[in-house]
Coordinates of C-alpha atoms in Angstrom, one line a residue:
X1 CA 80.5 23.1 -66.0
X2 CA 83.6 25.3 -65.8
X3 CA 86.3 24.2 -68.5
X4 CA 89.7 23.8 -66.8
X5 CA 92.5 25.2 -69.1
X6 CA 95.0 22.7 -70.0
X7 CA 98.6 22.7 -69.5
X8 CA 101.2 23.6 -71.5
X9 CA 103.2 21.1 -73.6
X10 CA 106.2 21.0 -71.5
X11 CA 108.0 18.7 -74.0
X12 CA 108.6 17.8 -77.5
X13 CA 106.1 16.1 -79.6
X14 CA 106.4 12.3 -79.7
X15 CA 105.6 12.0 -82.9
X16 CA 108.8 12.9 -84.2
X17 CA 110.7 10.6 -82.3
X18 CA 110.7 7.0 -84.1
X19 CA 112.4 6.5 -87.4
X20 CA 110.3 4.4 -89.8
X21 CA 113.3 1.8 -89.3
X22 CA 112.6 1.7 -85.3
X23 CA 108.4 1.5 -85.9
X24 CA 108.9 -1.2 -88.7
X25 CA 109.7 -3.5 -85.4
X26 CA 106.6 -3.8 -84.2
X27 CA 104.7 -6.3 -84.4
X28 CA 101.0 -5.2 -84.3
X29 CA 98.0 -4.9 -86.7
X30 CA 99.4 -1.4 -87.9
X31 CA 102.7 -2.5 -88.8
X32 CA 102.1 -6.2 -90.4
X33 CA 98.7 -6.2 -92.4
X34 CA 100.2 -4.5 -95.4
X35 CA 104.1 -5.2 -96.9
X36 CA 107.6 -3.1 -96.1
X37 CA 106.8 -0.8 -98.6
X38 CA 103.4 0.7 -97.5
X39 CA 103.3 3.2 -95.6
X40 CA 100.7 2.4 -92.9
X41 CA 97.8 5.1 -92.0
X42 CA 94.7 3.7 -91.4
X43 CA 94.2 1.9 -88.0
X44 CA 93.6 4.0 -85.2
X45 CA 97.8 3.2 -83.9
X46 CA 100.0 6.3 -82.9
X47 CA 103.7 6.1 -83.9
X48 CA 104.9 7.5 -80.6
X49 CA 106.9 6.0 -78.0
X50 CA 104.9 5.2 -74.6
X51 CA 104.9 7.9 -72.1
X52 CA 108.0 7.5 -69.2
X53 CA 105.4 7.4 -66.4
X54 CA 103.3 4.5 -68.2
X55 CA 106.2 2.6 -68.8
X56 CA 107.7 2.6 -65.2
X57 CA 104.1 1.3 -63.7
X58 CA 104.5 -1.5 -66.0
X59 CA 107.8 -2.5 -65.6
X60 CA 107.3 -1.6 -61.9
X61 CA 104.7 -4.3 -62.0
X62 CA 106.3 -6.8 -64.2
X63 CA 109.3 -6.9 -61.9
X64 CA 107.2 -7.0 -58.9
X65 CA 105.0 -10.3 -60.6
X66 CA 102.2 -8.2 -60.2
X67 CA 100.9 -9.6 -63.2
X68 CA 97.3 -10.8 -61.4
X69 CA 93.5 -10.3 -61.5
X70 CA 92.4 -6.7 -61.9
X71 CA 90.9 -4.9 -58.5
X72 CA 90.2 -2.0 -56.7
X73 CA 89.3 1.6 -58.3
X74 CA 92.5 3.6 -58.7
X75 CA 91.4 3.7 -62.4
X76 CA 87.9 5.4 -61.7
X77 CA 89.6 7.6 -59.3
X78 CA 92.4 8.7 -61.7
X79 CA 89.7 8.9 -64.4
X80 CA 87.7 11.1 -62.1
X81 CA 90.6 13.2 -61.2
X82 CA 91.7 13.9 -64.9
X83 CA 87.7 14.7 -65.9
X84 CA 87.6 17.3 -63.0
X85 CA 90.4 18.8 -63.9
X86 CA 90.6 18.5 -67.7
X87 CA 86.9 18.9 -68.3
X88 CA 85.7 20.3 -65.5
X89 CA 83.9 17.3 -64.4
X90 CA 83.6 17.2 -60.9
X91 CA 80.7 14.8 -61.0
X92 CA 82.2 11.7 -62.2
X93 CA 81.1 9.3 -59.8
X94 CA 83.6 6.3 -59.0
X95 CA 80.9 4.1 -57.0
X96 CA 78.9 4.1 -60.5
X97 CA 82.1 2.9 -62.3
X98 CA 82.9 -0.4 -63.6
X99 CA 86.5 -1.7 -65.5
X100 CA 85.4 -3.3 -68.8
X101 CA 87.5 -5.7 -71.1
X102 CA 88.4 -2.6 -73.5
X103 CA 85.4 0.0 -74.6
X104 CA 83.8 -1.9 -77.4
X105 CA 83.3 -5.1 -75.2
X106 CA 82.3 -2.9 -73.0
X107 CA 79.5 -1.4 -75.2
X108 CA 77.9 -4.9 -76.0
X109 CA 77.8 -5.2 -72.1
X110 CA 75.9 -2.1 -71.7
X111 CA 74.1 -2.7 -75.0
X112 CA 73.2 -6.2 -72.8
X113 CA 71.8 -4.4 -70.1
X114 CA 68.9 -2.0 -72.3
X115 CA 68.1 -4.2 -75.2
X116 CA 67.3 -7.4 -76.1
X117 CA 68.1 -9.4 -78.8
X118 CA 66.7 -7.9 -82.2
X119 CA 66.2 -4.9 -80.7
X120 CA 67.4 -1.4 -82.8
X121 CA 70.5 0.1 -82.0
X122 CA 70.7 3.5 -83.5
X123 CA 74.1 4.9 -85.1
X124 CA 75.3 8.0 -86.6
X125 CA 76.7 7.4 -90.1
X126 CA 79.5 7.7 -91.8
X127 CA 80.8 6.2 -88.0
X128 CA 83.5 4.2 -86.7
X129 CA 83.2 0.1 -88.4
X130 CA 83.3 -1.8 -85.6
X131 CA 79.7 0.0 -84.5
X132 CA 78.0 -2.1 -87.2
X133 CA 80.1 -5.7 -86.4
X134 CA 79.5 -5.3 -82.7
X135 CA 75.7 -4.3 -82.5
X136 CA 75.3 -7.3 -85.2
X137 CA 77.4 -9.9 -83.5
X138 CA 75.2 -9.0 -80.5
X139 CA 72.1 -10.1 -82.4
X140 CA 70.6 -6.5 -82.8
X141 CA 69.7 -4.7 -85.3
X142 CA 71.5 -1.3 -86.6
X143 CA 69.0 1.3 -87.2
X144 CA 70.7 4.5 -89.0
X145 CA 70.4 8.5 -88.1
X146 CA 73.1 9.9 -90.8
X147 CA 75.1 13.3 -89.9
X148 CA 73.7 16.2 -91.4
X149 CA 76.3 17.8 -94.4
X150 CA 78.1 19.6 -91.5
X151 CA 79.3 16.4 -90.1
X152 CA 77.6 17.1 -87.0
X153 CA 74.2 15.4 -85.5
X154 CA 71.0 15.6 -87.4
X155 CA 68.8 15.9 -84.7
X156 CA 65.5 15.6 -87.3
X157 CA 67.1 12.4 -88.8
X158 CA 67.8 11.2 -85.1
X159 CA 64.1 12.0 -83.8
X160 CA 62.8 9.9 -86.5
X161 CA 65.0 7.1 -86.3
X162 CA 64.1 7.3 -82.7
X163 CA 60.3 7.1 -83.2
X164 CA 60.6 4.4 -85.9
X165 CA 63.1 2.9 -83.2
X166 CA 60.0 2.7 -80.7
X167 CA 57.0 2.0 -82.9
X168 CA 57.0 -1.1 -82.0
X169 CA 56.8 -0.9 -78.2
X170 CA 60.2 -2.5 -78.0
X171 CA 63.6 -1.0 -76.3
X172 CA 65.9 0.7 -78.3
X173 CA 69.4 2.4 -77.6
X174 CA 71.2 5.3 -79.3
X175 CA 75.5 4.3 -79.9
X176 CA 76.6 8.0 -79.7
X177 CA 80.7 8.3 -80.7
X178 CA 81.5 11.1 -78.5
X179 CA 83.8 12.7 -80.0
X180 CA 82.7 11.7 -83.5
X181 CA 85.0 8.9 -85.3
X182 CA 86.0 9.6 -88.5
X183 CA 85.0 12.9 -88.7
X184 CA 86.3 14.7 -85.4
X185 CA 83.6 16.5 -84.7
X186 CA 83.1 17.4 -80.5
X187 CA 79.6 17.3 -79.7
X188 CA 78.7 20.7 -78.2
X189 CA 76.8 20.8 -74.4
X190 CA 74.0 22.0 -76.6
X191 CA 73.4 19.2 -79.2
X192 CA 74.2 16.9 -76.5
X193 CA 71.7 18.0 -74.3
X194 CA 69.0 17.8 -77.2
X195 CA 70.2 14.3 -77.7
X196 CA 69.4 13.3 -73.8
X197 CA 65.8 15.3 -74.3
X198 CA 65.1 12.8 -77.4
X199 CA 66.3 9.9 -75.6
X200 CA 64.2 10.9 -72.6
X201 CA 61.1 11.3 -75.1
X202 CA 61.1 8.4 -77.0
X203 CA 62.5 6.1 -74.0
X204 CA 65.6 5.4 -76.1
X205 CA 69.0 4.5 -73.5
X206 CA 71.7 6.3 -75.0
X207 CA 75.2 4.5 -74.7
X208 CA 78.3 7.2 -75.4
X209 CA 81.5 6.1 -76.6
X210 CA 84.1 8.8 -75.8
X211 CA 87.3 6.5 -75.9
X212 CA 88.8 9.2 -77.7
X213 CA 87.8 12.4 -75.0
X214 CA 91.3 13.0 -74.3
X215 CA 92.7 13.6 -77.7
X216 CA 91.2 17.1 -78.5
X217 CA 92.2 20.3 -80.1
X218 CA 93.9 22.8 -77.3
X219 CA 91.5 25.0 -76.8
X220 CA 88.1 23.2 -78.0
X221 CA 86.0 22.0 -75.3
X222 CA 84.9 18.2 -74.8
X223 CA 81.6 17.9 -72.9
X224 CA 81.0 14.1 -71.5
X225 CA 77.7 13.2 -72.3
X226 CA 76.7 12.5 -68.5
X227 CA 77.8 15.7 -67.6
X228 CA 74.5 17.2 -69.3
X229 CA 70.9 17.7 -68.2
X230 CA 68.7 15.4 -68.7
X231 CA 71.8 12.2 -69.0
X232 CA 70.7 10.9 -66.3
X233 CA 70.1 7.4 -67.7
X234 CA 72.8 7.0 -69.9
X235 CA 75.9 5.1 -70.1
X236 CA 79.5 6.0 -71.2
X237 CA 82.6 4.0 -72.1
X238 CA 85.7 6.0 -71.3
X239 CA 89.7 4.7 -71.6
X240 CA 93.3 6.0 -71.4
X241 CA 93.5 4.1 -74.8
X242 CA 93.6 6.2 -77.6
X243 CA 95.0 9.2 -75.7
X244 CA 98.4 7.4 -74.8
X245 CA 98.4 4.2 -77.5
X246 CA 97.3 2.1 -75.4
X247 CA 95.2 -0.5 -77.6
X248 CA 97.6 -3.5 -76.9
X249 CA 97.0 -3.2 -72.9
X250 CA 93.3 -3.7 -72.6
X251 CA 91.3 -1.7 -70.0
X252 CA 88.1 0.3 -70.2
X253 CA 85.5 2.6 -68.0
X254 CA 81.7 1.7 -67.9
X255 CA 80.3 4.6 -66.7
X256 CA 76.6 5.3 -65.3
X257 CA 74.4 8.2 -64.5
X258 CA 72.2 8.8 -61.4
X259 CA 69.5 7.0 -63.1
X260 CA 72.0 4.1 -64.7
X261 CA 73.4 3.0 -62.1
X262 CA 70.8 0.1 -61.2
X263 CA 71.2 -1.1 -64.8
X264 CA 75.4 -1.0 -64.6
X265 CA 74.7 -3.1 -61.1
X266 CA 73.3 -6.0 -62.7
X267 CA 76.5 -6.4 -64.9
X268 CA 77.6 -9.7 -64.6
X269 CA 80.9 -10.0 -62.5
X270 CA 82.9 -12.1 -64.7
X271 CA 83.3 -9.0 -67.1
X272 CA 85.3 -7.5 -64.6
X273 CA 88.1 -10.3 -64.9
X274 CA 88.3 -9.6 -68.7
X275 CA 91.0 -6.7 -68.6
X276 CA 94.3 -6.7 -68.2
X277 CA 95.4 -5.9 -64.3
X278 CA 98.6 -4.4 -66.4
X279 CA 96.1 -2.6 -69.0
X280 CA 94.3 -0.9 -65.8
X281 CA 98.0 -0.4 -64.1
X282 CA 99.4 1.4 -67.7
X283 CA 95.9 3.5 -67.8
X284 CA 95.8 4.6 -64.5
X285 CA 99.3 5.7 -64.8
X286 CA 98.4 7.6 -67.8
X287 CA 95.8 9.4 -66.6
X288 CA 97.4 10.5 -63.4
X289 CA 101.0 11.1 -64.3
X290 CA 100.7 11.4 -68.2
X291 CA 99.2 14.9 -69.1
X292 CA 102.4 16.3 -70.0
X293 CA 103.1 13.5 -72.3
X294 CA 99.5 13.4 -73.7
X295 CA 99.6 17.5 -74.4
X296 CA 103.1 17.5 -76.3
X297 CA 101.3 14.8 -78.6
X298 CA 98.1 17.1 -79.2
X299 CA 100.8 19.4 -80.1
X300 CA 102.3 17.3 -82.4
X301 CA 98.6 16.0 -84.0
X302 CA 98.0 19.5 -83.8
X303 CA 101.0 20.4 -86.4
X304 CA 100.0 17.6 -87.9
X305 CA 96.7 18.6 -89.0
X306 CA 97.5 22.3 -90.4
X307 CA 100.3 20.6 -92.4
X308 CA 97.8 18.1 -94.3
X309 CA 96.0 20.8 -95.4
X310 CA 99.0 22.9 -96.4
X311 CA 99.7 19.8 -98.5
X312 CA 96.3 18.7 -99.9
X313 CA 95.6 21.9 -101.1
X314 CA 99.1 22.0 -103.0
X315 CA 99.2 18.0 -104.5
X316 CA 95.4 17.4 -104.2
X317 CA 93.5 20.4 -104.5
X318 CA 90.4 17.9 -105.2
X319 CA 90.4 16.5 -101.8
X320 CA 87.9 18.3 -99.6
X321 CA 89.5 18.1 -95.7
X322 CA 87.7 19.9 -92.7
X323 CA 90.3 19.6 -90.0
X324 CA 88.4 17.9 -86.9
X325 CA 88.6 19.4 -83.5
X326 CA 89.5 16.0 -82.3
X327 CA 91.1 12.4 -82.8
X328 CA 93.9 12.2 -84.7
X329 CA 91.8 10.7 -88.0
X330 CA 91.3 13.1 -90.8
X331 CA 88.3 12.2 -93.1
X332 CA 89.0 13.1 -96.3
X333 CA 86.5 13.5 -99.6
X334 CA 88.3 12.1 -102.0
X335 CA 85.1 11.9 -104.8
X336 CA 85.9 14.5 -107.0
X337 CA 89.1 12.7 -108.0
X338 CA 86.9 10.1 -109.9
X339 CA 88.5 7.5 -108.0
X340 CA 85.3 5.4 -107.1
X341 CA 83.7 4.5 -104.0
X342 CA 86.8 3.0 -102.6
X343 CA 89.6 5.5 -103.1
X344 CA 91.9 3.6 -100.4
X345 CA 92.2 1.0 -102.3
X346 CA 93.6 3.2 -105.2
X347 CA 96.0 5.1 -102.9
X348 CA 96.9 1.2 -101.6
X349 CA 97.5 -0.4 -105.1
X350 CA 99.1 2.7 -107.2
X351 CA 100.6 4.7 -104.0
X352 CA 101.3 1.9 -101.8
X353 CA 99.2 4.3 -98.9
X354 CA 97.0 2.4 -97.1
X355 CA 94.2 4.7 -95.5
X356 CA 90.7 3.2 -94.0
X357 CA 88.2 2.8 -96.6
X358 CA 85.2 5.6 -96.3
X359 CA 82.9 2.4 -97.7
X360 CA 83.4 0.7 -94.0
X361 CA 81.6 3.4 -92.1
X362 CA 78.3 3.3 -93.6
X363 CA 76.5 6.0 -95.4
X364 CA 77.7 9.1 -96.3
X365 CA 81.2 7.0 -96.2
X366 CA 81.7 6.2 -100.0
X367 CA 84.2 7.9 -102.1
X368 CA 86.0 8.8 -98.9
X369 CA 89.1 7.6 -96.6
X370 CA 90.3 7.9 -93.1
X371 CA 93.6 9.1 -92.6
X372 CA 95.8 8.9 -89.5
X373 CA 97.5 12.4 -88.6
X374 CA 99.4 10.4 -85.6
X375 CA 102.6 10.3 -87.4
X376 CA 105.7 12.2 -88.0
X377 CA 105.6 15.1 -90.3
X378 CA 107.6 13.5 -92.9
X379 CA 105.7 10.6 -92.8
X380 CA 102.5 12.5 -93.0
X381 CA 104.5 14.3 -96.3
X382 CA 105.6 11.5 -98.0
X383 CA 101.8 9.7 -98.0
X384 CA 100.4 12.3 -99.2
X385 CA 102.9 12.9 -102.3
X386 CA 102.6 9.4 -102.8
X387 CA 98.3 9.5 -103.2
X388 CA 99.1 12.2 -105.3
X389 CA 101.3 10.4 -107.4
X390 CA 98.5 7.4 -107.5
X391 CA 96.5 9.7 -110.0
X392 CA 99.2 10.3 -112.6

């Protein structure tokens, strides 16, 4: 797989284009879980204004009443065409496509198809929350395979969690967060073909969740997990989501390999009518008109990333920060600053900062937060003076 360079920004970053006063406005989880006077970095929200070409295929369909059920598969093909020429993806299939509710409905859907109930879902802690509520909700069981201390996969810890996974002659699956969630870390083709050889060994289905594949660092190489030998049978999630902000208009990829593609067939229809006809509209748009958009926010996250550690290492020198090559979440080890497992809730109560707690994504999480880099720079400044100004 050839990687196709990507373009150059050919704008300015959107993150410096909303005043706290204009984001205060809004009216989503981000902005109204904590009072006025918090500044707001923890849920996975960018503070950006929505690209032009997303908001003219809404509006365009909002004055057009186009406001029905979803069909057809302009998103696949848009998706396809921004893998091929992103990635270097040219095998993205759009006959083995299906639109999905948003990507973590459409997990327990493909979770539906491979297991059954109390069957072991294997994760990779410290991992994105939801991973845990989901696979529970669905009646299975989470079975963990931590990171090794590079924040990248543990291959030994993830062959034995696969053979304990199996012992019992039941099916298991492997949740994969491709790239990682909260760490940032972009799976090479490598580990991720060592992955699909373990999963082929032990019989273990591997579902990939790569909602955030479009938000990497210029010049670091994503590698979807289908694209690799030996993928055949797994499953991927895929959306315009994350990339563009798109959370409150919900639509989502379920994607299947060669060998999938059976299994993705026998999804019930009815899951099809749970996204938004809008949501697909606004993510097709942004995948096939938005790249200029989307790269002048890498930028911007970019920036964003070398400035945190400019400023950890001059207000807190104790907080150990390896910049991720993707997202826009920086996971920060907070424990030498003797704050406790939960340091978010310090930086909450005595900063008036509120970061994701390090607790909620399992083990190897404690004594850590998330922190969300997709916000101006003086935003980004002032949160990080005031967690400094939490341990006087």
């Amino acid at each position: 797989m050839t990687r196709i360079p990507q373009e150059t920004p050919g704008e300015p970053s959107p993150l410096n284009a909303l005043t706290l006063d204009v984001l205060r406005r809004r009216t989503s989880m981000k902005w109204r879980t904590h009072p006025a006077d918090v500044l707001p970095l923890w849920v996975a929200e960018m503070d950006v204004p929505l690209a032009a070409p997303v908001v003219r295929a809404v509006t365009d369909a909002l004055e057009l009443g186009d406001t029905g059920y979803p069909a057809g598969t302009a998103y696949a093909e848009a998706l396809a065409a921004f893998a091929g020429k992103r990635w270097g993806w040219d095998d993205l299939a759009v006959e083995r496509t299906a639109i999905v509710p948003d990507v973590m409905l459409g997990v327990v859907e493909m979770l539906k198809l491979v297991t059954g109930p109390g069957d072991p879902v294997i994760v990779n802690p410290p991992v994105y929350p939801p991973f845990y509520q989901f696979v529970t909700h669905l009646d299975r069981r989470v079975l963990q395979a931590p990171l090794g201390p590079d924040l990248r996969i543990d291959l030994g810890a993830l062959e034995e969690a696969f053979r304990r996974a199996v012992a019992g002659g039941g099916r298991a699956a492997h949740l994969l967060c491709s790239p990682h969630n909260p760490t940032g870390t972009v799976h090479t083709a490598d580990e991720l073909a060592a992955v699909a050889a373990l999963a082929e060994r032990y019989g273990v289905r591997v579902v990939a969740d790569e909602i955030h594949a479009p938000v990497v660092t210029p010049g670091v190489r994503f590698v979807p997990y289908l694209s690799v030998p030996g993928a055949e049978q797994g499953l991927a999630l895929m959306s315009a989501s994350k990339g563009w902000n798109l959370a409150g208009l919900k639509a989502a990829l379920a994607l299947a390999g060669p060998g999938a593609a059976a299994d993705l067939a026998r999804m019930p229809e009815e899951v099809g009518h749970g996204p938004s006809h809008v949501g697909v509209i606004a993510h097709t748009a942004a995948l096939r008109d938005g790249t200029d958009w989307l790269d002048a926010v890498l930028g911007g996250i970019d920036h964003n990333r070398r400035l945190l550690t400019d400023l950890l290492a001059a207000h807190l020198p104790g907080v150990v920060h390896r910049p991720g090559q993707a997202t826009y979440l920086a996971w920060l080890d907070c424990r030498a600053l003797g704050l406790g497992d939960d340091p978010a809730e310090v930086f909450l109560a005595r900063g008036r900062v509120a970061l994701s707690a390090g607790t909620d994504f399992g083990t190897g999480g404690a004594g850590h937060v998330r922190l969300n880099l997709a916000t101006s720079p003086d935003v980004l400044t002032e949160a990080v003076r005031r967690m400094a100004s939490a341990l006087t």
